[in-house]
Short mmCIF file of C-alpha atoms in Angstrom, two decimals:
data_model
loop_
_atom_site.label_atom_id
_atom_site.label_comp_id
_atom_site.label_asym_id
_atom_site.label_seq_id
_atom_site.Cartn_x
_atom_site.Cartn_y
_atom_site.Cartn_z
CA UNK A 70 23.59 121.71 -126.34
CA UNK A 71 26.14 124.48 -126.47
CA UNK A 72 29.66 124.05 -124.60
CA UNK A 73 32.34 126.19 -124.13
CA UNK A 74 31.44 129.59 -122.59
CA UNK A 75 28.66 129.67 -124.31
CA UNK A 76 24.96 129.68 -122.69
CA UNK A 77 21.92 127.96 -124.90
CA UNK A 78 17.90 129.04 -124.74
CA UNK A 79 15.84 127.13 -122.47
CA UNK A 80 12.23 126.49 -122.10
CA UNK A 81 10.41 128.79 -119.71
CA UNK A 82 8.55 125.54 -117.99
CA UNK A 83 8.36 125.05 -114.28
CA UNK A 84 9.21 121.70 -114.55
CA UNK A 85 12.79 122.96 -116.17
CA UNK A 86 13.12 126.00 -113.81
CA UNK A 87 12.55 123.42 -110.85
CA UNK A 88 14.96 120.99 -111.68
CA UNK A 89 17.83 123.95 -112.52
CA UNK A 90 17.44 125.63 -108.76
CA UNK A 91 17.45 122.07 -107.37
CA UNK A 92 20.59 121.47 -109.25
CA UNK A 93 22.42 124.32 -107.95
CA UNK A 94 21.66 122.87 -104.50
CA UNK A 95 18.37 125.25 -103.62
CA UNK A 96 16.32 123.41 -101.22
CA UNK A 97 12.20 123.10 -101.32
CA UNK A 98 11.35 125.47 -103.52
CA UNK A 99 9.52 125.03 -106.74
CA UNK A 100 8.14 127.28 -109.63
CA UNK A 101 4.23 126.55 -110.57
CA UNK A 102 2.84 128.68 -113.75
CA UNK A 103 0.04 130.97 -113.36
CA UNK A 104 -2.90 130.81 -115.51
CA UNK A 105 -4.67 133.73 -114.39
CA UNK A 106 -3.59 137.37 -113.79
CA UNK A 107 -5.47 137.80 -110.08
CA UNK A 108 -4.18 137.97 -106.91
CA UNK A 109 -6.06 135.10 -105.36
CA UNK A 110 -4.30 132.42 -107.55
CA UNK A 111 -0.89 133.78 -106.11
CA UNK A 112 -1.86 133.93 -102.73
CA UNK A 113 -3.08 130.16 -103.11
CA UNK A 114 0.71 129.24 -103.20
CA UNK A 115 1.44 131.01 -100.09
CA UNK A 116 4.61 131.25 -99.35
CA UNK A 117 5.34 133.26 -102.62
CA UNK A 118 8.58 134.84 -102.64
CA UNK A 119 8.36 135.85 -106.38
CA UNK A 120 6.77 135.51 -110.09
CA UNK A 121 8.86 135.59 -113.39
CA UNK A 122 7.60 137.31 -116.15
CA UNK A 123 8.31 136.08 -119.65
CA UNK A 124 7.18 138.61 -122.40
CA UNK A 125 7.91 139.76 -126.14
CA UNK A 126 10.42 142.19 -126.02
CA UNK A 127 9.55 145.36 -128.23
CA UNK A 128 12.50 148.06 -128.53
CA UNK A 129 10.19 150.75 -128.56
CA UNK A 130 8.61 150.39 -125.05
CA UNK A 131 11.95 149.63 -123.84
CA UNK A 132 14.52 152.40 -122.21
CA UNK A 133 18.16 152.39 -123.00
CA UNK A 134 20.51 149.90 -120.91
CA UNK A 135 22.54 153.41 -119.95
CA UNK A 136 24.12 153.60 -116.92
CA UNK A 137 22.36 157.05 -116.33
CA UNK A 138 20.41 157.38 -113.24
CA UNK A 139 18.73 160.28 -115.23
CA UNK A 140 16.34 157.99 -116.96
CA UNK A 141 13.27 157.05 -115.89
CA UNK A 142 11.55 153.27 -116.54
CA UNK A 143 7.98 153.22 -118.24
CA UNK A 144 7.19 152.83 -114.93
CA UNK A 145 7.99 152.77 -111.07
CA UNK A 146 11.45 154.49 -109.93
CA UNK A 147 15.17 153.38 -110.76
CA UNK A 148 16.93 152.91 -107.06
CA UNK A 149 19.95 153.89 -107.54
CA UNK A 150 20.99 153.23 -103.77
CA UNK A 151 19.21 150.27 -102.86
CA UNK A 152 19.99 147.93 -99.88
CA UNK A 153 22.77 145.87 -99.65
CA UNK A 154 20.15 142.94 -98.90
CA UNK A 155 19.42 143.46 -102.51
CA UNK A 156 21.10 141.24 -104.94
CA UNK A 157 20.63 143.01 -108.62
CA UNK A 158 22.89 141.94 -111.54
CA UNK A 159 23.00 143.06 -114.90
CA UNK A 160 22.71 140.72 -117.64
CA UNK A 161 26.01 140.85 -119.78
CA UNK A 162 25.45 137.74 -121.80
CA UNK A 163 22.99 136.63 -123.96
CA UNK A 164 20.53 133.98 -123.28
CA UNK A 165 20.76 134.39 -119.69
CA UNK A 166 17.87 136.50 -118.56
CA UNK A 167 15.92 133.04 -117.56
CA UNK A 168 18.38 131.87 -115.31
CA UNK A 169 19.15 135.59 -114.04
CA UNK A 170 15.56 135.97 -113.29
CA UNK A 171 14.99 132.99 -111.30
CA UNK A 172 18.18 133.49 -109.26
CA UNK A 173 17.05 137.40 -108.65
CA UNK A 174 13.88 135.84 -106.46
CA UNK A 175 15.91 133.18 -104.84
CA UNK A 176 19.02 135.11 -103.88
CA UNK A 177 16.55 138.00 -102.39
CA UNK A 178 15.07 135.38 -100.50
CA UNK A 179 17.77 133.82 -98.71
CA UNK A 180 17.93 134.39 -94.83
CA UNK A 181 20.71 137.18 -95.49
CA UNK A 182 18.10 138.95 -97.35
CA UNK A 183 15.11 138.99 -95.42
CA UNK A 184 15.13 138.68 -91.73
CA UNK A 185 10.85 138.63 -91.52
CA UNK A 186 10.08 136.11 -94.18
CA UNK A 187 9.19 133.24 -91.69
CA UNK A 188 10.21 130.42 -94.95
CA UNK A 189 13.79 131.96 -95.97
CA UNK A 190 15.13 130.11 -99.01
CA UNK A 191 17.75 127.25 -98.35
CA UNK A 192 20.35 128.13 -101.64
CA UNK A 193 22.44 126.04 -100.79
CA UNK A 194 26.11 125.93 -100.12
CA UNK A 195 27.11 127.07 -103.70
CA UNK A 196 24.77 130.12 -104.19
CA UNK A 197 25.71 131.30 -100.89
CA UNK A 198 29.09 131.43 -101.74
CA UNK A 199 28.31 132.94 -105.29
CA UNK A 200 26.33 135.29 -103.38
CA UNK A 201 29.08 136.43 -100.45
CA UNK A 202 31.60 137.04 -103.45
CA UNK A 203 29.80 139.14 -105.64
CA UNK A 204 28.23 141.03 -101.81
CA UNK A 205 30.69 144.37 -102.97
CA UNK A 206 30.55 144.33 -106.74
CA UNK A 207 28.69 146.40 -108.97
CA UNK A 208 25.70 145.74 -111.24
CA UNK A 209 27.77 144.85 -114.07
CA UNK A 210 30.23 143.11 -112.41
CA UNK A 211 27.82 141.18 -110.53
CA UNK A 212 26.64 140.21 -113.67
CA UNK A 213 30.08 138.98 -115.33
CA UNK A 214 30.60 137.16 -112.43
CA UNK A 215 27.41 135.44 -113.24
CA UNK A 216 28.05 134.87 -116.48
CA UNK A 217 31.16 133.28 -115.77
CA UNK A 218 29.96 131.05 -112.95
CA UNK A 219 30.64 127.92 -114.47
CA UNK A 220 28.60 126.01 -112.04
CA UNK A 221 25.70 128.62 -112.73
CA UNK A 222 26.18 127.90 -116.67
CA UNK A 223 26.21 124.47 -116.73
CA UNK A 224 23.32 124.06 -115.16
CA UNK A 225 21.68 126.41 -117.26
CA UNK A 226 22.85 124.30 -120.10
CA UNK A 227 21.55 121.30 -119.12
CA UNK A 228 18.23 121.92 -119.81
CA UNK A 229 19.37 123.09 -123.53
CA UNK A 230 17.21 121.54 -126.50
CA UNK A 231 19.85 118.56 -127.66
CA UNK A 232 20.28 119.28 -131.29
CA UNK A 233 23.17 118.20 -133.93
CA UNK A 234 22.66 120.87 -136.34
CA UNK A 235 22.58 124.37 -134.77
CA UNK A 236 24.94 126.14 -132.43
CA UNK A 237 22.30 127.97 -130.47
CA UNK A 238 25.43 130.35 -128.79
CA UNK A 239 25.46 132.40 -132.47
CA UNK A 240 22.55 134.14 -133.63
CA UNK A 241 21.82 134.93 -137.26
CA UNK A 242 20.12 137.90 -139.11
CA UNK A 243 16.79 135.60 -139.14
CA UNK A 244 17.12 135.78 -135.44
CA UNK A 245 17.33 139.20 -135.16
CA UNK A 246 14.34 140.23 -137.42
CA UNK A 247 12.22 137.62 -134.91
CA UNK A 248 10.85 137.83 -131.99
CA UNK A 249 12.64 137.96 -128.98
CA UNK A 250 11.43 137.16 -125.36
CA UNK A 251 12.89 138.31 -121.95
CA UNK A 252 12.62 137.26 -118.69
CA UNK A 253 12.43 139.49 -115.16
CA UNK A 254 11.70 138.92 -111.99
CA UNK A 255 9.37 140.56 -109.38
CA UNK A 256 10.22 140.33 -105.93
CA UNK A 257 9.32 142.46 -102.32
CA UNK A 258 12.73 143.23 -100.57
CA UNK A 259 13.20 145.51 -97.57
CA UNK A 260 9.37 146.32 -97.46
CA UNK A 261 9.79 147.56 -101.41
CA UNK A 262 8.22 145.85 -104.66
CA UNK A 263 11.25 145.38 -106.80
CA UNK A 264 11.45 144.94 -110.52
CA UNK A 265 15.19 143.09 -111.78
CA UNK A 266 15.48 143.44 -115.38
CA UNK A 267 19.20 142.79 -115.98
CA UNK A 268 18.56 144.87 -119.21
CA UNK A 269 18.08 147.87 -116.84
CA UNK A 270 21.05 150.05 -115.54
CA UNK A 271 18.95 150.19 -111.77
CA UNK A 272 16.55 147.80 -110.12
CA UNK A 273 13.39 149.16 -110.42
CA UNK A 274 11.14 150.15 -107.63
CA UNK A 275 7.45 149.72 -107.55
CA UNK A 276 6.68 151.19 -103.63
CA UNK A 277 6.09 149.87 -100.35
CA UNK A 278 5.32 146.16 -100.44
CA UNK A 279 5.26 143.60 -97.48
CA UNK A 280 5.06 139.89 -98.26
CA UNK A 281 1.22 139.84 -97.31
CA UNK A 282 0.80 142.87 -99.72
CA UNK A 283 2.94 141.29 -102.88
CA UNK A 284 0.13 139.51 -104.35
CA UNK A 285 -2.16 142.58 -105.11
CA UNK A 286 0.67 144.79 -105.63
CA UNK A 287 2.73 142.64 -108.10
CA UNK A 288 -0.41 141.92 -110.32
CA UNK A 289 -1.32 145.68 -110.60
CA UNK A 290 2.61 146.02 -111.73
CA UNK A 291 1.82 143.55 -114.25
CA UNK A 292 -1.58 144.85 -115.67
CA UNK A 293 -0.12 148.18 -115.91
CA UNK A 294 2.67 146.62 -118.20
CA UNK A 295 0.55 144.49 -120.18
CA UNK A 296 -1.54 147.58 -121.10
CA UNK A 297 1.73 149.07 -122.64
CA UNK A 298 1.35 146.42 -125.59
CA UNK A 299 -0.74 146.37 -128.50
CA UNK A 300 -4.37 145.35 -128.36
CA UNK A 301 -4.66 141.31 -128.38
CA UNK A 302 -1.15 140.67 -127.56
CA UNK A 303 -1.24 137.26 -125.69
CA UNK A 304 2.20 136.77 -125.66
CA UNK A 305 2.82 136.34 -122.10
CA UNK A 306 3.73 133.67 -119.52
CA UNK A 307 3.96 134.02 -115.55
CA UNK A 308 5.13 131.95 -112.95
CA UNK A 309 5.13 132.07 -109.19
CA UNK A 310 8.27 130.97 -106.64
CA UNK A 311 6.92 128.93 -104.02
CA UNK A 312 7.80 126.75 -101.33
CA UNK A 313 7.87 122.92 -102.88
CA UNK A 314 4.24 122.52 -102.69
CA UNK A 315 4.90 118.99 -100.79
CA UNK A 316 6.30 119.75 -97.76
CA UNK A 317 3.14 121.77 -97.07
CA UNK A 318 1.15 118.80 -98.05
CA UNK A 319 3.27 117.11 -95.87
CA UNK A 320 2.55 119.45 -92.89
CA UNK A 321 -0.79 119.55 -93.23
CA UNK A 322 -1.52 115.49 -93.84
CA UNK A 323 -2.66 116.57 -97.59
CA UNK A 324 -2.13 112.87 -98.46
CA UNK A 325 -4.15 113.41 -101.99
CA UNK A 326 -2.03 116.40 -102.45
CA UNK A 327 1.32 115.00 -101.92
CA UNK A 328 0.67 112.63 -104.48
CA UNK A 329 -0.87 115.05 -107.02
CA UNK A 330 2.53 116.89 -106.43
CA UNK A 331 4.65 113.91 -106.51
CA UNK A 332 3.14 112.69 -109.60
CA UNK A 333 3.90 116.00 -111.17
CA UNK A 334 7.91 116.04 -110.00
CA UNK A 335 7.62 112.59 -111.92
CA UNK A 336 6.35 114.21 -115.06
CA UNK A 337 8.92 116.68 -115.04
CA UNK A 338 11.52 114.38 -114.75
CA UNK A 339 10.27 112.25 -117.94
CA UNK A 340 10.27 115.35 -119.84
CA UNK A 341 13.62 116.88 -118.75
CA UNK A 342 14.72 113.51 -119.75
CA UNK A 343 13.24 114.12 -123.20
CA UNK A 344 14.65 117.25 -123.31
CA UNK A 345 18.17 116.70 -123.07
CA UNK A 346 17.87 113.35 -125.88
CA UNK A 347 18.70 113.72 -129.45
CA UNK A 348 16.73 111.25 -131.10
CA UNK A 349 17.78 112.29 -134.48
CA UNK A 350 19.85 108.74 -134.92
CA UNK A 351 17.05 107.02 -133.62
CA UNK A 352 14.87 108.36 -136.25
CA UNK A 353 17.40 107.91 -138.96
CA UNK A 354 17.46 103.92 -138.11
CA UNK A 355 13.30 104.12 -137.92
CA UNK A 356 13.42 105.29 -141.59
CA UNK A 357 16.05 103.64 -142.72
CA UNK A 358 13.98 100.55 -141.66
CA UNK A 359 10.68 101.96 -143.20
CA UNK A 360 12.15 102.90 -146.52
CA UNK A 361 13.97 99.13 -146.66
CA UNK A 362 10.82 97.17 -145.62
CA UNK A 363 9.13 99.02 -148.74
CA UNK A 364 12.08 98.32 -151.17
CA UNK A 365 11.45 94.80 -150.19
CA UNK A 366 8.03 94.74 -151.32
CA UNK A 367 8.86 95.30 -155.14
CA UNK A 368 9.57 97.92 -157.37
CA UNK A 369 7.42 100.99 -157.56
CA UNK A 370 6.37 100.59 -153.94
CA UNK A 371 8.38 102.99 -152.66
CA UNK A 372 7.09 105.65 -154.82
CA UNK A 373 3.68 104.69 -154.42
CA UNK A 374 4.03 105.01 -150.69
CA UNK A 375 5.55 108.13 -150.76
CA UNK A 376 2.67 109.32 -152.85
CA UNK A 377 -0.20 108.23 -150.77
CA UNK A 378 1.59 109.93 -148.10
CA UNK A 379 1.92 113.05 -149.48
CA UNK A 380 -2.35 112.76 -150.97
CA UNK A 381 -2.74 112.15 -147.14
CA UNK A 382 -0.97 114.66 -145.93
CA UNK A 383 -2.69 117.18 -148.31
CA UNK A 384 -6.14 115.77 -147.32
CA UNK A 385 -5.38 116.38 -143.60
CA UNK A 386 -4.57 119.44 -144.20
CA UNK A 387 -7.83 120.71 -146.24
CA UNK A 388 -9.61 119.44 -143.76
CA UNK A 389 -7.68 121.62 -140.58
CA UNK A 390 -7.79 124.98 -143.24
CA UNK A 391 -4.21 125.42 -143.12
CA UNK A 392 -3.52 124.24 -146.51
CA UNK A 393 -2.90 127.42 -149.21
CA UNK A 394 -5.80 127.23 -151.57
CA UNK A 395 -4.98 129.91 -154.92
#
């Protein structure tokens, strides 16, 4: 895990994304990936105040983070006078965009925000503060104060892979050559479909949307993206902002429902524990253990273990076709 002002990578996983909202004191909401691209999965979740959209970022398709209102987006309109119920920051650190994404859908969802939505979004007593500070500011100031939220950070950071070995705050030339993802958000504000890209000078405008309307609207949105990618790209993942799906089992008497969900919250927890482990020591001990037990046995055992391990290895691999055969 990174420290100092630094912010690490984290999993796009609704378990993760869950946990880091509920840690910055939002209240019932949850974030449950969406399989399929269609607008009768999203409405299923109803109330949906958002989706995130995690995709391969490719410089080409992309416009210039300019400050010029002149530009245009691949698509939609850059509002460069939006409401002041919109909260838009732009991302001036890296590794953020996750956590800037998620809190673009929950801070346009708050009852400041929107007035009609009949489930506002609880964020808390922390986020609303966050929120009434940075009310005046700028994009880019918005985002520096973001950045430099320490409360906002850590909790980002505690869902960091734990690793001993690499400072995942500095990025290397490998890292540049590779792939790189990117988070936004989609969310309807003010009776408008809005697109928050931090990378983007403007919030981007996609035309009148109500909340009933967001599911059809947002998924043509996306489909019109996705078609701006090569041929067999797959590289995408989506995931819907909903109220925790419990209290509606709850309201309704769901009883096989609540548990389902509260089965899955205790998932999420095992693995968030996971996450945040290093278990390199523990494995050090495990082999250190191994390798003795084996020295015990004699000499040459060692190396004759070692050896059948790496024939099994080999034979495994054959057999799954990823071995390189000259």
């Amino acid at each position: 895990m990174a420290d100092g002002g630094g912010w690490s990578t984290i999993e796009s996983d609704e378990g993760v994304f869950t946990s880091l909202i509920e840690n910055l004191g939002v209240k019932d909401v949850q974030f449950e990936e969406l399989i399929s691209l269609d607008a009768d999965t999203i409405r299923s979740l109803s109330p949906v105040y958002g989706v995130i959209f995690l995709f391969k970022w490719i410089r080409e398709t992309q416009q210039p983070t300019s400050t010029s209102s002149t530009t245009s987006p691949p698509s939609g309109t850059y509002d460069t006078d939006p409401s002041p119920n919109l909260f838009f920051a732009n991302q001036t650190i890296q590794n953020a965009c996750g956590t800037q994404a998620i809190l673009s859908v929950i801070l346009n969802n708050d009852p400041s925000s929107s007035s009609t939505n009949p489930f506002p979004i609880n964020i808390g007593p922390e986020l609303h503060s966050f929120k009434d500070f940075t009310a005046g500011f700028p994009p880019d100031l918005r985002g520096e104060a973001l950045s430099n939220s320490e409360l906002i950070r850590s909790a980002h950071n505690a869902f960091a892979r734990a690793s001993p070995f690499v400072d995942e705050t500095v990025r290397n030339n490998q890292d540049e050559e590779g792939d790189v993802y990117h988070f936004i958000a989609y969310t309807p504000v003010d009776g408008k479909l809005y697109e928050l890209d931090g990378l983007q000078p403007h919030p981007i405008s996609h035309g009148g949307c109500t909340a009933e309307e967001f599911p059809e609207k947002v998924i043509e949105v996306l489909r019109q993206r996705i078609a701006r990618y090569p041929e067999g790209e797959t590289r995408f993942n989506l995931m819907a902002v909903v109220r925790d799906l419990r209290v509606t089992a709850k309201e309704i008497g769901d009883v096989e429902a609540l548990e389902r969900e509260e089965r899955k919250r205790r998932a999420w927890a095992w693995e968030n524990t996971l996450r945040r482990s290093n278990f390199v020591g523990f494995i050090g001990e495990v082999l250190k253990g191994v390798v003795g037990m084996k020295d015990a046995q004699g000499e040459g055992k060692y190396e004759e273990w070692v050896e059948k391990a790496k024939g099994e290895t080999q034979r495994k691999l054959m057999r799954s076709g990823k071995a390189d055969v000259c």
